[in-house]
Amino acid sequence: MESRPDLISEMHSLEAKCRQYRQEAKERSLKMQQLLNNKAQSRHTTEGSQASHRRSSQEVAPASPMRQPSAGEIQASQAVEADTKPFLEEKGFLDVLYRPHTIFGLCVGISFIIYSAFFRSKYDDHDEERIANVKLGLFSAAAVFLLYCYLHLRDSLFLRPHPVVWRFVQGLLILYMMLLTYLLMQSPHEARMVMKFFDSNLGVEPVENHKSYANDCRIYTPGHPKGDFAHVKDTFYDVFFVAHFIGWWGKALIIRDWTFLWAASLVFEILEMTFQHMLPNFAECWWDKWVYDALGCNFAGMLLGLATCRYFEMKEYNWTGVKGRVSFNRLLLQFTPKTWTKFEWDYFSSVKRFSQLAFVMIVIMSIELNAFFLKYALWIPPENPLVTIRLLLWWLLAMPAVGEYYHYVSNRSVKRLGPNTWLSFAGLAFEVLLIIKMAPESYPNMFPFPAYINHSYLAFFIIFSVWGYLFVSYRAKKKVFDKSVDERKLEGIVVPEEEFTAMKKKAFRIQILGYCCWLPFVYMGVYDYYMRL
């Protein structure tokens, strides 16, 4: 009778042979499918050539031989086929909007350039005319570039309201990256003067950027000219209150995950405390930070955003209609998504997945912080439209970008990073480089960080490192426990019941340690509260 090791080795050899046979069968199936496809393609080509021969023989002469297509005709047909693949269409809704308009667009673009160059009004003042010429020239160059993007950029994941909208957004971010590249080559003073091109009121350091919201943290203010709750009212009517609500509603439409959104909300409040010695706008009272922001407008924005996501996820769309006639309701539906993907991020499914989600968190928080750092360094007031335009542009680009990134990390068949995701990473990198270059002059008190900030982050990294080590080791062992009983028997793995119980206890301890990672930041918040008393 064979011993147990011999049986195990024999089972392993049989399993290896089974895998080999399955691989060979798969390869034979693929070869057969390829042969069938080639045969079908050759038959289609033969039938097409015969039909072409019959048409030519009927139209020209019965005995005329079939004309072979020239190399130029073959190349032209291939170009047409390649040109139509990158563009999306929605059937049954104003088909004229999805037809190529390249010739029409070219004529419109040339007409615009002719009018701007030859028929625009003149100026009496030479200096005023020179400035107007520079602005019009740059605007026209940007318009020509956006016209090309409108006609020829590849479409992304989104089909509505029209693929042209998302091509236009891509073109705008490319122009924004060009502007950042130009500003990177200037000194801080010259970069601020360049911003006067967009708004003549810029170029002067605004007082609003030095406003602190933590000068007086009293909730009840008796005898104040504005009332007994003056500070609360001032915070409620501040521009940032509305911006928080709308911003987190937009983030909920992008991220579509409650846990991730809550973590991002807390992380941003922690980052505000971290950089408040550099940016006075980040200095807030405890009730402003945790009640108004985190539990107030942030929570309300996330709740409304996730309700919107659930509405789109469960909504039943009726795509039927009469060709050539579009109802008003159908027109409104064009501004809603055609399909809706529910993101399953699965943060702790693997170490790789957790790292990918942590990277998304870093990117989102960096884009949020850059809005404050850029307006402070370039002397742009918070109410200036340029701040709103930048945030709107990033939000529009983030919707397809996050979708592309989700498919890139979730679908193994996707090997190429999407264009919107690539543009997001590149634009973020350019913003960070511009902030770093302007930091010595704009943020003279950047270093050193306050001691309690350093201690909090040191404690966080220690706890997080221990948690990370235990999590990685736990995931390595959990792969064995996730296997079925038959798989473990086949591989000769015996797991006692005590080890299952120990793994459950270890998972609970790792979860508790993960919650403990937030404790250093609780200390940071408490210290910040007592510091302002």
Coordinates of C-alpha atoms in Angstrom, one line a residue:
M1 CA 0.0 0.0 0.0
E2 CA 1.4 3.4 -1.0
S3 CA 2.3 5.9 1.7
R4 CA 0.5 9.3 2.0
P5 CA 3.4 11.3 0.4
D6 CA 3.3 9.0 -2.7
L7 CA -0.4 9.6 -3.0
I8 CA 0.0 13.3 -2.7
S9 CA 2.7 13.4 -5.3
E10 CA 0.6 11.2 -7.7
M11 CA -2.4 13.6 -7.2
H12 CA -0.1 16.6 -8.0
S13 CA 1.1 14.9 -11.2
L14 CA -2.4 14.1 -12.3
E15 CA -3.5 17.6 -11.6
A16 CA -0.6 18.9 -13.7
K17 CA -1.5 16.6 -16.6
C18 CA -5.2 17.8 -16.4
R19 CA -4.0 21.4 -16.6
Q20 CA -1.8 20.6 -19.6
Y21 CA -4.7 18.8 -21.3
R22 CA -7.0 21.8 -20.7
Q23 CA -4.4 24.2 -22.0
E24 CA -4.0 22.1 -25.2
A25 CA -7.8 21.9 -25.7
K26 CA -8.0 25.6 -25.3
E27 CA -5.3 26.2 -27.9
R28 CA -7.0 23.9 -30.3
S29 CA -10.3 25.7 -29.8
L30 CA -8.7 29.0 -30.5
K31 CA -7.0 27.7 -33.6
M32 CA -10.3 26.3 -34.9
Q33 CA -12.1 29.6 -34.2
Q34 CA -9.4 31.5 -36.0
L35 CA -9.6 29.2 -39.1
L36 CA -13.4 29.6 -39.1
N37 CA -13.1 33.4 -39.0
N38 CA -10.5 33.4 -41.8
K39 CA -12.8 31.2 -43.9
A40 CA -15.8 33.4 -43.3
Q41 CA -13.8 36.5 -44.1
S42 CA -12.5 35.0 -47.4
R43 CA -16.0 33.9 -48.3
H44 CA -17.3 37.4 -47.6
T45 CA -14.5 38.9 -49.8
T46 CA -15.2 36.5 -52.6
E47 CA -19.0 37.2 -52.6
G48 CA -18.3 40.9 -52.5
S49 CA -15.9 40.7 -55.5
Q50 CA -18.4 38.6 -57.4
A51 CA -21.2 41.1 -56.7
S52 CA -19.0 43.9 -57.8
H53 CA -18.1 42.0 -61.0
R54 CA -21.8 41.5 -61.7
R55 CA -22.6 45.2 -61.3
S56 CA -19.7 46.3 -63.4
S57 CA -20.6 43.8 -66.1
Q58 CA -24.2 45.0 -66.2
E59 CA -23.3 48.7 -66.3
V60 CA -20.3 48.6 -68.7
A61 CA -20.3 45.5 -70.9
P62 CA -21.2 41.9 -70.5
A63 CA -17.7 40.6 -71.4
S64 CA -15.6 43.2 -69.6
P65 CA -13.2 41.7 -67.0
M66 CA -13.6 42.7 -63.3
R67 CA -11.4 45.7 -62.5
Q68 CA -9.0 45.1 -59.6
P69 CA -9.0 47.9 -57.0
S70 CA -5.9 50.1 -57.0
A71 CA -3.6 50.5 -54.0
G72 CA -4.9 54.0 -53.4
E73 CA -8.5 52.7 -53.3
I74 CA -7.6 50.0 -50.8
Q75 CA -5.7 52.5 -48.6
A76 CA -8.6 54.9 -48.7
S77 CA -11.1 52.2 -47.7
Q78 CA -8.9 51.2 -44.8
A79 CA -8.6 54.8 -43.7
V80 CA -12.4 55.2 -43.7
E81 CA -12.8 52.0 -41.6
A82 CA -10.1 53.1 -39.1
D83 CA -11.6 56.6 -38.9
T84 CA -15.1 55.4 -37.9
K85 CA -14.0 53.1 -35.1
P86 CA -13.0 55.7 -32.5
F87 CA -16.4 57.5 -32.6
L88 CA -19.6 56.6 -30.7
E89 CA -23.1 56.9 -31.9
E90 CA -26.6 56.7 -30.3
K91 CA -29.1 55.2 -32.6
G92 CA -32.6 56.6 -32.8
F93 CA -32.0 60.1 -31.5
L94 CA -31.4 62.9 -34.1
D95 CA -29.1 60.9 -36.3
V96 CA -28.0 64.1 -37.9
L97 CA -26.1 65.0 -34.8
Y98 CA -23.9 61.9 -35.0
R99 CA -22.9 62.3 -38.7
P100 CA -19.4 63.6 -39.5
H101 CA -19.3 67.3 -40.0
T102 CA -15.7 67.7 -40.9
I103 CA -16.2 69.8 -44.0
F104 CA -18.8 72.0 -42.3
G105 CA -16.5 72.5 -39.3
L106 CA -13.6 73.4 -41.5
C107 CA -15.7 76.0 -43.3
V108 CA -16.9 77.5 -40.1
G109 CA -13.4 77.6 -38.7
I110 CA -12.0 79.3 -41.7
S111 CA -14.9 81.8 -41.8
F112 CA -14.2 82.7 -38.1
I113 CA -10.5 83.2 -38.8
I114 CA -11.2 85.4 -41.9
Y115 CA -13.7 87.6 -39.9
S116 CA -11.3 87.9 -37.0
A117 CA -8.3 88.8 -39.1
F118 CA -9.9 91.2 -41.7
F119 CA -13.2 92.5 -40.5
R120 CA -13.0 93.2 -36.8
S121 CA -13.2 96.7 -35.4
K122 CA -10.1 98.9 -35.1
Y123 CA -8.9 100.8 -32.0
D124 CA -7.8 104.4 -31.8
D125 CA -5.2 103.8 -29.1
H126 CA -2.2 101.8 -30.3
D127 CA -1.4 100.2 -26.9
E128 CA -5.0 99.1 -26.5
E129 CA -5.1 97.7 -30.0
R130 CA -1.8 95.8 -29.3
I131 CA -3.3 94.2 -26.2
A132 CA -6.5 93.3 -28.0
N133 CA -4.5 91.7 -30.9
V134 CA -2.6 89.5 -28.5
K135 CA -5.8 88.4 -26.7
L136 CA -7.6 87.8 -29.9
G137 CA -4.7 85.9 -31.4
L138 CA -4.4 83.5 -28.4
F139 CA -8.2 83.1 -28.3
S140 CA -8.3 82.2 -32.0
A141 CA -5.5 79.7 -31.6
A142 CA -7.3 78.1 -28.7
A143 CA -10.5 78.0 -30.8
V144 CA -8.8 76.4 -33.7
F145 CA -7.4 73.7 -31.4
L146 CA -10.8 73.1 -29.8
L147 CA -12.3 72.8 -33.3
Y148 CA -9.9 70.0 -34.1
C149 CA -10.7 68.3 -30.7
Y150 CA -14.4 68.6 -31.5
L151 CA -14.0 66.9 -34.9
H152 CA -11.2 64.4 -34.5
L153 CA -10.4 63.4 -30.8
R154 CA -11.3 59.9 -29.9
D155 CA -14.4 59.3 -27.8
S156 CA -14.2 58.1 -24.2
L157 CA -16.7 56.0 -22.2
F158 CA -19.5 58.6 -22.1
L159 CA -22.1 59.0 -24.8
R160 CA -24.3 61.7 -23.4
P161 CA -25.3 64.4 -23.8
H162 CA -23.1 64.0 -26.9
P163 CA -19.6 62.6 -27.3
V164 CA -18.6 66.1 -28.6
V165 CA -19.0 67.5 -25.1
W166 CA -16.4 65.1 -23.7
R167 CA -14.0 65.7 -26.6
F168 CA -14.4 69.4 -25.8
V169 CA -13.6 68.8 -22.2
Q170 CA -10.4 66.9 -23.1
G171 CA -9.4 69.8 -25.3
L172 CA -9.9 72.3 -22.5
L173 CA -7.8 70.4 -20.1
I174 CA -5.0 70.1 -22.7
L175 CA -5.1 73.9 -23.1
Y176 CA -5.1 74.2 -19.3
M177 CA -1.9 72.0 -19.2
M178 CA -0.3 74.3 -21.8
L179 CA -1.1 77.3 -19.6
L180 CA 0.5 75.5 -16.6
T181 CA 3.5 74.7 -18.7
Y182 CA 3.9 78.4 -19.7
L183 CA 3.5 79.5 -16.1
L184 CA 6.1 77.0 -15.0
M185 CA 8.7 78.8 -17.2
Q186 CA 8.0 82.2 -15.5
S187 CA 9.0 83.7 -12.2
P188 CA 6.3 83.9 -9.5
H189 CA 5.8 87.7 -10.1
E190 CA 5.6 87.2 -13.9
A191 CA 3.2 84.3 -13.4
R192 CA 0.9 86.5 -11.4
M193 CA 1.1 89.2 -14.0
V194 CA 0.1 86.7 -16.7
M195 CA -3.2 86.1 -14.8
K196 CA -4.1 89.7 -15.6
F197 CA -4.6 88.5 -19.2
F198 CA -7.8 86.7 -17.9
D199 CA -8.9 89.4 -15.5
S200 CA -7.5 92.9 -15.3
N201 CA -8.3 93.1 -11.6
L202 CA -5.8 90.4 -10.8
G203 CA -2.1 90.9 -10.1
V204 CA -2.8 92.4 -6.6
E205 CA -2.7 90.2 -3.5
P206 CA -6.3 89.8 -2.3
V207 CA -7.1 90.3 1.3
E208 CA -9.6 87.4 1.2
N209 CA -6.8 84.9 0.9
H210 CA -5.5 85.9 4.4
K211 CA -8.9 85.6 6.1
S212 CA -8.9 83.3 9.1
Y213 CA -12.1 81.6 10.3
A214 CA -10.8 80.8 13.8
N215 CA -10.2 84.3 15.2
D216 CA -13.2 84.0 17.5
C217 CA -14.7 80.6 17.9
R218 CA -17.6 81.6 20.2
I219 CA -21.0 80.2 19.1
Y220 CA -23.0 82.6 21.3
T221 CA -22.0 86.2 20.8
P222 CA -24.3 88.5 22.9
G223 CA -24.0 92.2 22.1
H224 CA -22.6 91.6 18.7
P225 CA -23.9 94.1 16.0
K226 CA -24.9 91.2 13.7
G227 CA -26.8 89.3 16.4
D228 CA -26.3 86.7 19.1
F229 CA -25.0 84.1 16.7
A230 CA -23.0 86.3 14.4
H231 CA -20.1 84.0 13.7
V232 CA -22.4 81.1 12.9
K233 CA -24.3 83.3 10.4
D234 CA -21.1 84.5 8.8
T235 CA -19.9 81.0 8.3
F236 CA -23.3 79.8 6.9
Y237 CA -23.4 82.6 4.3
D238 CA -19.8 82.2 3.3
V239 CA -19.0 81.1 -0.2
F240 CA -17.1 78.0 1.0
F241 CA -20.3 76.6 2.6
V242 CA -22.1 76.3 -0.7
A243 CA -18.9 75.1 -2.4
H244 CA -18.6 72.3 0.1
F245 CA -22.1 71.1 -0.5
I246 CA -22.0 71.2 -4.3
G247 CA -18.4 69.8 -4.3
W248 CA -19.3 66.7 -2.3
W249 CA -22.5 66.1 -4.4
G250 CA -20.2 66.1 -7.4
K251 CA -17.7 63.8 -5.8
A252 CA -20.5 61.3 -4.9
L253 CA -21.5 61.2 -8.6
I254 CA -17.9 60.4 -9.4
I255 CA -16.8 57.9 -6.6
R256 CA -20.2 56.3 -6.0
D257 CA -19.1 54.7 -2.7
W258 CA -20.3 55.7 0.8
T259 CA -17.3 54.5 2.7
F260 CA -14.8 56.0 0.3
L261 CA -16.6 59.4 0.4
W262 CA -16.6 59.5 4.2
A263 CA -12.9 58.6 4.4
A264 CA -12.2 61.4 1.8
S265 CA -14.3 63.9 3.8
L266 CA -12.3 63.2 7.0
V267 CA -9.0 63.2 5.3
F268 CA -9.7 66.6 3.8
E269 CA -10.5 68.0 7.2
I270 CA -7.2 66.5 8.5
L271 CA -5.3 68.1 5.6
E272 CA -6.9 71.5 6.4
M273 CA -5.5 71.2 10.0
T274 CA -2.1 70.1 8.6
F275 CA -1.7 73.1 6.3
Q276 CA -3.5 75.8 8.2
H277 CA -0.1 77.4 9.2
M278 CA 0.5 78.0 5.5
L279 CA -3.0 78.9 4.3
P280 CA -5.0 81.1 6.6
N281 CA -8.3 80.0 5.0
F282 CA -7.8 76.5 6.4
A283 CA -7.9 77.8 10.0
E284 CA -11.4 77.0 11.2
C285 CA -13.3 76.7 14.5
W286 CA -14.1 73.2 15.7
W287 CA -17.8 73.6 15.1
D288 CA -17.1 75.0 11.6
K289 CA -14.8 72.1 10.7
W290 CA -16.7 69.1 12.2
V291 CA -20.3 70.2 12.4
Y292 CA -20.8 72.6 9.5
D293 CA -18.4 70.9 7.1
A294 CA -18.1 67.2 7.9
L295 CA -21.5 66.5 9.4
G296 CA -23.3 69.3 7.7
C297 CA -22.8 70.3 4.1
N298 CA -20.4 67.4 3.3
F299 CA -22.8 64.8 4.6
A300 CA -25.8 66.5 2.9
G301 CA -23.9 66.7 -0.4
M302 CA -22.8 63.0 -0.2
L303 CA -26.3 61.9 0.7
L304 CA -27.9 63.8 -2.2
G305 CA -25.2 62.6 -4.6
L306 CA -25.6 58.9 -3.7
A307 CA -29.4 59.3 -3.9
T308 CA -28.8 60.7 -7.5
C309 CA -26.6 57.7 -8.2
R310 CA -29.2 55.3 -6.9
Y311 CA -31.8 57.0 -9.1
F312 CA -29.8 56.6 -12.2
E313 CA -28.9 53.0 -11.2
M314 CA -32.5 51.9 -10.7
K315 CA -34.2 54.1 -13.3
E316 CA -35.9 52.3 -16.2
Y317 CA -35.3 54.1 -19.5
N318 CA -37.7 54.0 -22.4
W319 CA -35.7 54.4 -25.6
T320 CA -38.6 53.8 -28.0
G321 CA -39.7 56.7 -30.2
V322 CA -40.8 57.6 -33.6
K323 CA -38.0 58.2 -36.0
G324 CA -37.7 61.8 -37.1
R325 CA -39.6 63.1 -34.1
V326 CA -38.1 63.7 -30.6
S327 CA -40.4 64.5 -27.6
F328 CA -39.4 67.0 -25.0
N329 CA -39.1 64.3 -22.4
R330 CA -36.7 62.4 -24.6
L331 CA -34.7 65.5 -25.1
L332 CA -34.3 65.9 -21.4
L333 CA -33.3 62.3 -21.1
Q334 CA -30.3 63.1 -23.3
F335 CA -28.8 64.9 -20.3
T336 CA -29.0 61.8 -18.2
P337 CA -26.6 58.8 -18.5
K338 CA -27.5 56.1 -21.0
T339 CA -26.0 53.4 -18.7
W340 CA -24.9 53.6 -15.1
T341 CA -22.0 51.5 -13.6
K342 CA -22.1 50.8 -9.9
F343 CA -18.5 50.9 -8.7
E344 CA -17.4 47.9 -6.5
W345 CA -14.1 49.1 -5.2
D346 CA -13.4 46.2 -2.9
Y347 CA -10.8 48.1 -0.9
F348 CA -9.4 45.1 1.1
S349 CA -9.7 42.4 -1.5
S350 CA -5.9 42.5 -2.0
V351 CA -2.9 44.6 -1.2
K352 CA -2.7 45.7 -4.8
R353 CA -6.4 46.8 -4.8
F354 CA -5.9 48.8 -1.6
S355 CA -2.8 50.5 -3.0
Q356 CA -4.8 51.5 -6.2
L357 CA -7.6 53.0 -4.1
A358 CA -5.1 54.8 -1.9
F359 CA -3.6 56.3 -5.0
V360 CA -7.1 57.6 -6.1
M361 CA -7.5 59.1 -2.6
I362 CA -4.2 60.9 -3.0
V363 CA -5.1 62.3 -6.4
I364 CA -8.5 63.6 -5.3
M365 CA -7.2 65.2 -2.2
S366 CA -4.3 66.8 -4.2
I367 CA -6.7 68.3 -6.7
E368 CA -8.8 69.7 -3.8
L369 CA -5.7 71.2 -2.1
N370 CA -4.3 72.6 -5.3
A371 CA -7.4 74.9 -5.6
F372 CA -6.4 76.7 -2.4
F373 CA -2.6 76.6 -3.0
L374 CA -2.9 78.0 -6.5
K375 CA -5.3 80.8 -5.7
Y376 CA -3.1 81.8 -2.8
A377 CA 0.2 81.7 -4.9
L378 CA -1.3 83.4 -8.0
W379 CA -3.2 86.0 -6.0
I380 CA -6.7 85.0 -7.1
P381 CA -9.7 85.8 -4.8
P382 CA -12.0 82.9 -3.8
E383 CA -15.0 84.6 -5.5
N384 CA -13.1 85.0 -8.9
P385 CA -14.7 83.0 -11.7
L386 CA -11.3 81.4 -12.6
V387 CA -11.5 79.3 -9.4
T388 CA -15.0 78.1 -10.3
I389 CA -14.0 77.3 -13.9
R390 CA -11.0 75.3 -12.8
L391 CA -13.2 73.2 -10.3
L392 CA -15.9 72.7 -13.0
L393 CA -13.3 71.6 -15.5
W394 CA -11.8 69.1 -13.1
W395 CA -15.2 67.8 -12.2
L396 CA -16.2 67.2 -15.8
L397 CA -12.9 65.5 -16.6
A398 CA -13.1 63.4 -13.4
M399 CA -16.3 61.7 -14.4
P400 CA -15.0 59.8 -17.4
A401 CA -11.5 59.7 -15.8
V402 CA -12.5 57.8 -12.7
G403 CA -14.6 55.4 -14.9
E404 CA -11.6 54.7 -17.1
Y405 CA -9.4 54.1 -14.0
Y406 CA -12.0 51.8 -12.5
H407 CA -12.1 49.7 -15.7
Y408 CA -8.3 49.8 -15.9
V409 CA -7.8 48.3 -12.4
S410 CA -10.9 46.0 -12.4
N411 CA -10.8 44.5 -15.9
R412 CA -7.7 42.6 -16.8
S413 CA -8.4 42.8 -20.5
V414 CA -7.9 46.6 -20.3
K415 CA -4.2 47.2 -20.9
R416 CA -4.2 50.9 -21.7
L417 CA -4.8 53.8 -19.4
G418 CA -7.7 55.9 -20.7
P419 CA -7.0 59.4 -22.2
N420 CA -9.0 61.2 -19.5
T421 CA -7.2 59.4 -16.7
W422 CA -3.9 60.2 -18.4
L423 CA -4.8 63.9 -18.7
S424 CA -5.9 64.0 -15.1
F425 CA -2.5 62.6 -13.8
A426 CA -0.6 64.9 -16.1
G427 CA -2.6 68.0 -15.2
L428 CA -2.2 67.3 -11.5
A429 CA 1.5 66.8 -11.8
F430 CA 1.8 70.2 -13.6
E431 CA -0.2 71.9 -10.9
V432 CA 2.0 70.4 -8.1
L433 CA 5.2 71.5 -10.0
L434 CA 3.9 75.1 -10.3
I435 CA 3.0 75.2 -6.6
I436 CA 6.5 73.8 -5.6
K437 CA 8.2 76.4 -7.8
M438 CA 6.2 79.3 -6.3
A439 CA 6.4 77.9 -2.7
P440 CA 9.6 79.7 -1.5
E441 CA 8.1 83.1 -2.2
S442 CA 4.4 82.4 -1.6
Y443 CA 4.8 80.3 1.6
P444 CA 7.8 81.6 3.6
N445 CA 6.5 79.9 6.8
M446 CA 6.1 76.5 5.2
F447 CA 8.7 74.9 7.4
P448 CA 8.9 73.8 10.1
F449 CA 5.5 72.2 10.7
P450 CA 4.0 72.5 14.2
A451 CA 5.2 69.9 16.6
Y452 CA 1.8 68.4 17.2
I453 CA 1.3 67.9 13.5
N454 CA 4.6 66.1 13.2
H455 CA 3.9 63.9 16.2
S456 CA 0.4 63.0 14.8
Y457 CA 1.8 61.9 11.5
L458 CA 4.6 60.0 13.0
A459 CA 2.2 58.0 15.2
F460 CA -0.1 57.4 12.2
F461 CA 2.7 56.0 10.1
I462 CA 3.9 53.7 12.9
I463 CA 0.4 52.3 13.5
F464 CA -0.3 52.1 9.7
S465 CA 3.0 50.2 9.1
V466 CA 2.1 47.6 11.8
W467 CA -1.4 47.3 10.4
G468 CA -0.1 47.0 6.8
Y469 CA 2.3 44.2 7.9
L470 CA -0.4 42.3 9.6
F471 CA -2.8 42.8 6.8
V472 CA -0.4 41.5 4.2
S473 CA 0.4 38.4 6.2
Y474 CA -3.3 37.9 6.9
R475 CA -4.1 38.1 3.2
A476 CA -1.4 35.5 2.3
K477 CA -2.8 33.0 4.8
K478 CA -6.4 33.8 3.9
K479 CA -5.9 32.6 0.4
V480 CA -5.6 29.1 1.8
F481 CA -8.7 29.4 3.9
D482 CA -10.7 30.8 1.0
K483 CA -10.2 27.5 -0.9
S484 CA -12.9 24.9 -0.8
V485 CA -12.6 21.7 1.1
D486 CA -12.1 19.7 -2.1
E487 CA -9.3 22.0 -3.3
R488 CA -7.5 21.7 0.0
K489 CA -7.9 17.9 0.0
L490 CA -6.6 17.8 -3.6
E491 CA -3.5 19.8 -2.6
G492 CA -3.0 17.8 0.6
I493 CA -3.7 20.8 2.9
V494 CA -5.1 20.0 6.3
V495 CA -6.3 23.0 8.3
P496 CA -7.4 22.3 11.9
E497 CA -10.5 24.0 13.2
E498 CA -8.5 25.9 15.8
E499 CA -6.7 27.7 13.0
F500 CA -10.0 28.9 11.5
T501 CA -10.9 30.4 14.9
A502 CA -7.5 32.0 15.2
M503 CA -7.8 33.6 11.8
K504 CA -11.2 35.1 12.7
K505 CA -9.7 36.6 15.8
K506 CA -6.7 37.9 13.9
A507 CA -9.1 39.5 11.3
F508 CA -10.9 41.2 14.2
R509 CA -7.7 42.5 15.7
I510 CA -6.5 43.8 12.3
Q511 CA -9.9 45.6 11.9
I512 CA -9.5 47.3 15.3
L513 CA -6.0 48.3 14.6
G514 CA -7.2 49.8 11.3
Y515 CA -9.6 52.0 13.2
C516 CA -6.8 53.0 15.6
C517 CA -5.0 54.6 12.6
W518 CA -7.4 57.5 13.0
L519 CA -6.4 58.1 16.7
P520 CA -3.4 60.3 16.0
F521 CA -5.6 62.7 14.0
V522 CA -8.2 62.7 16.9
Y523 CA -5.3 63.9 19.0
M524 CA -4.5 66.5 16.4
G525 CA -8.0 67.8 16.4
V526 CA -8.2 67.9 20.2
Y527 CA -4.9 69.8 20.4
D528 CA -6.1 72.2 17.8
Y529 CA -9.3 72.8 19.7
Y530 CA -7.5 73.6 23.0
M531 CA -4.9 75.7 21.2
R532 CA -7.7 78.1 20.1
L533 CA -9.4 78.4 23.5

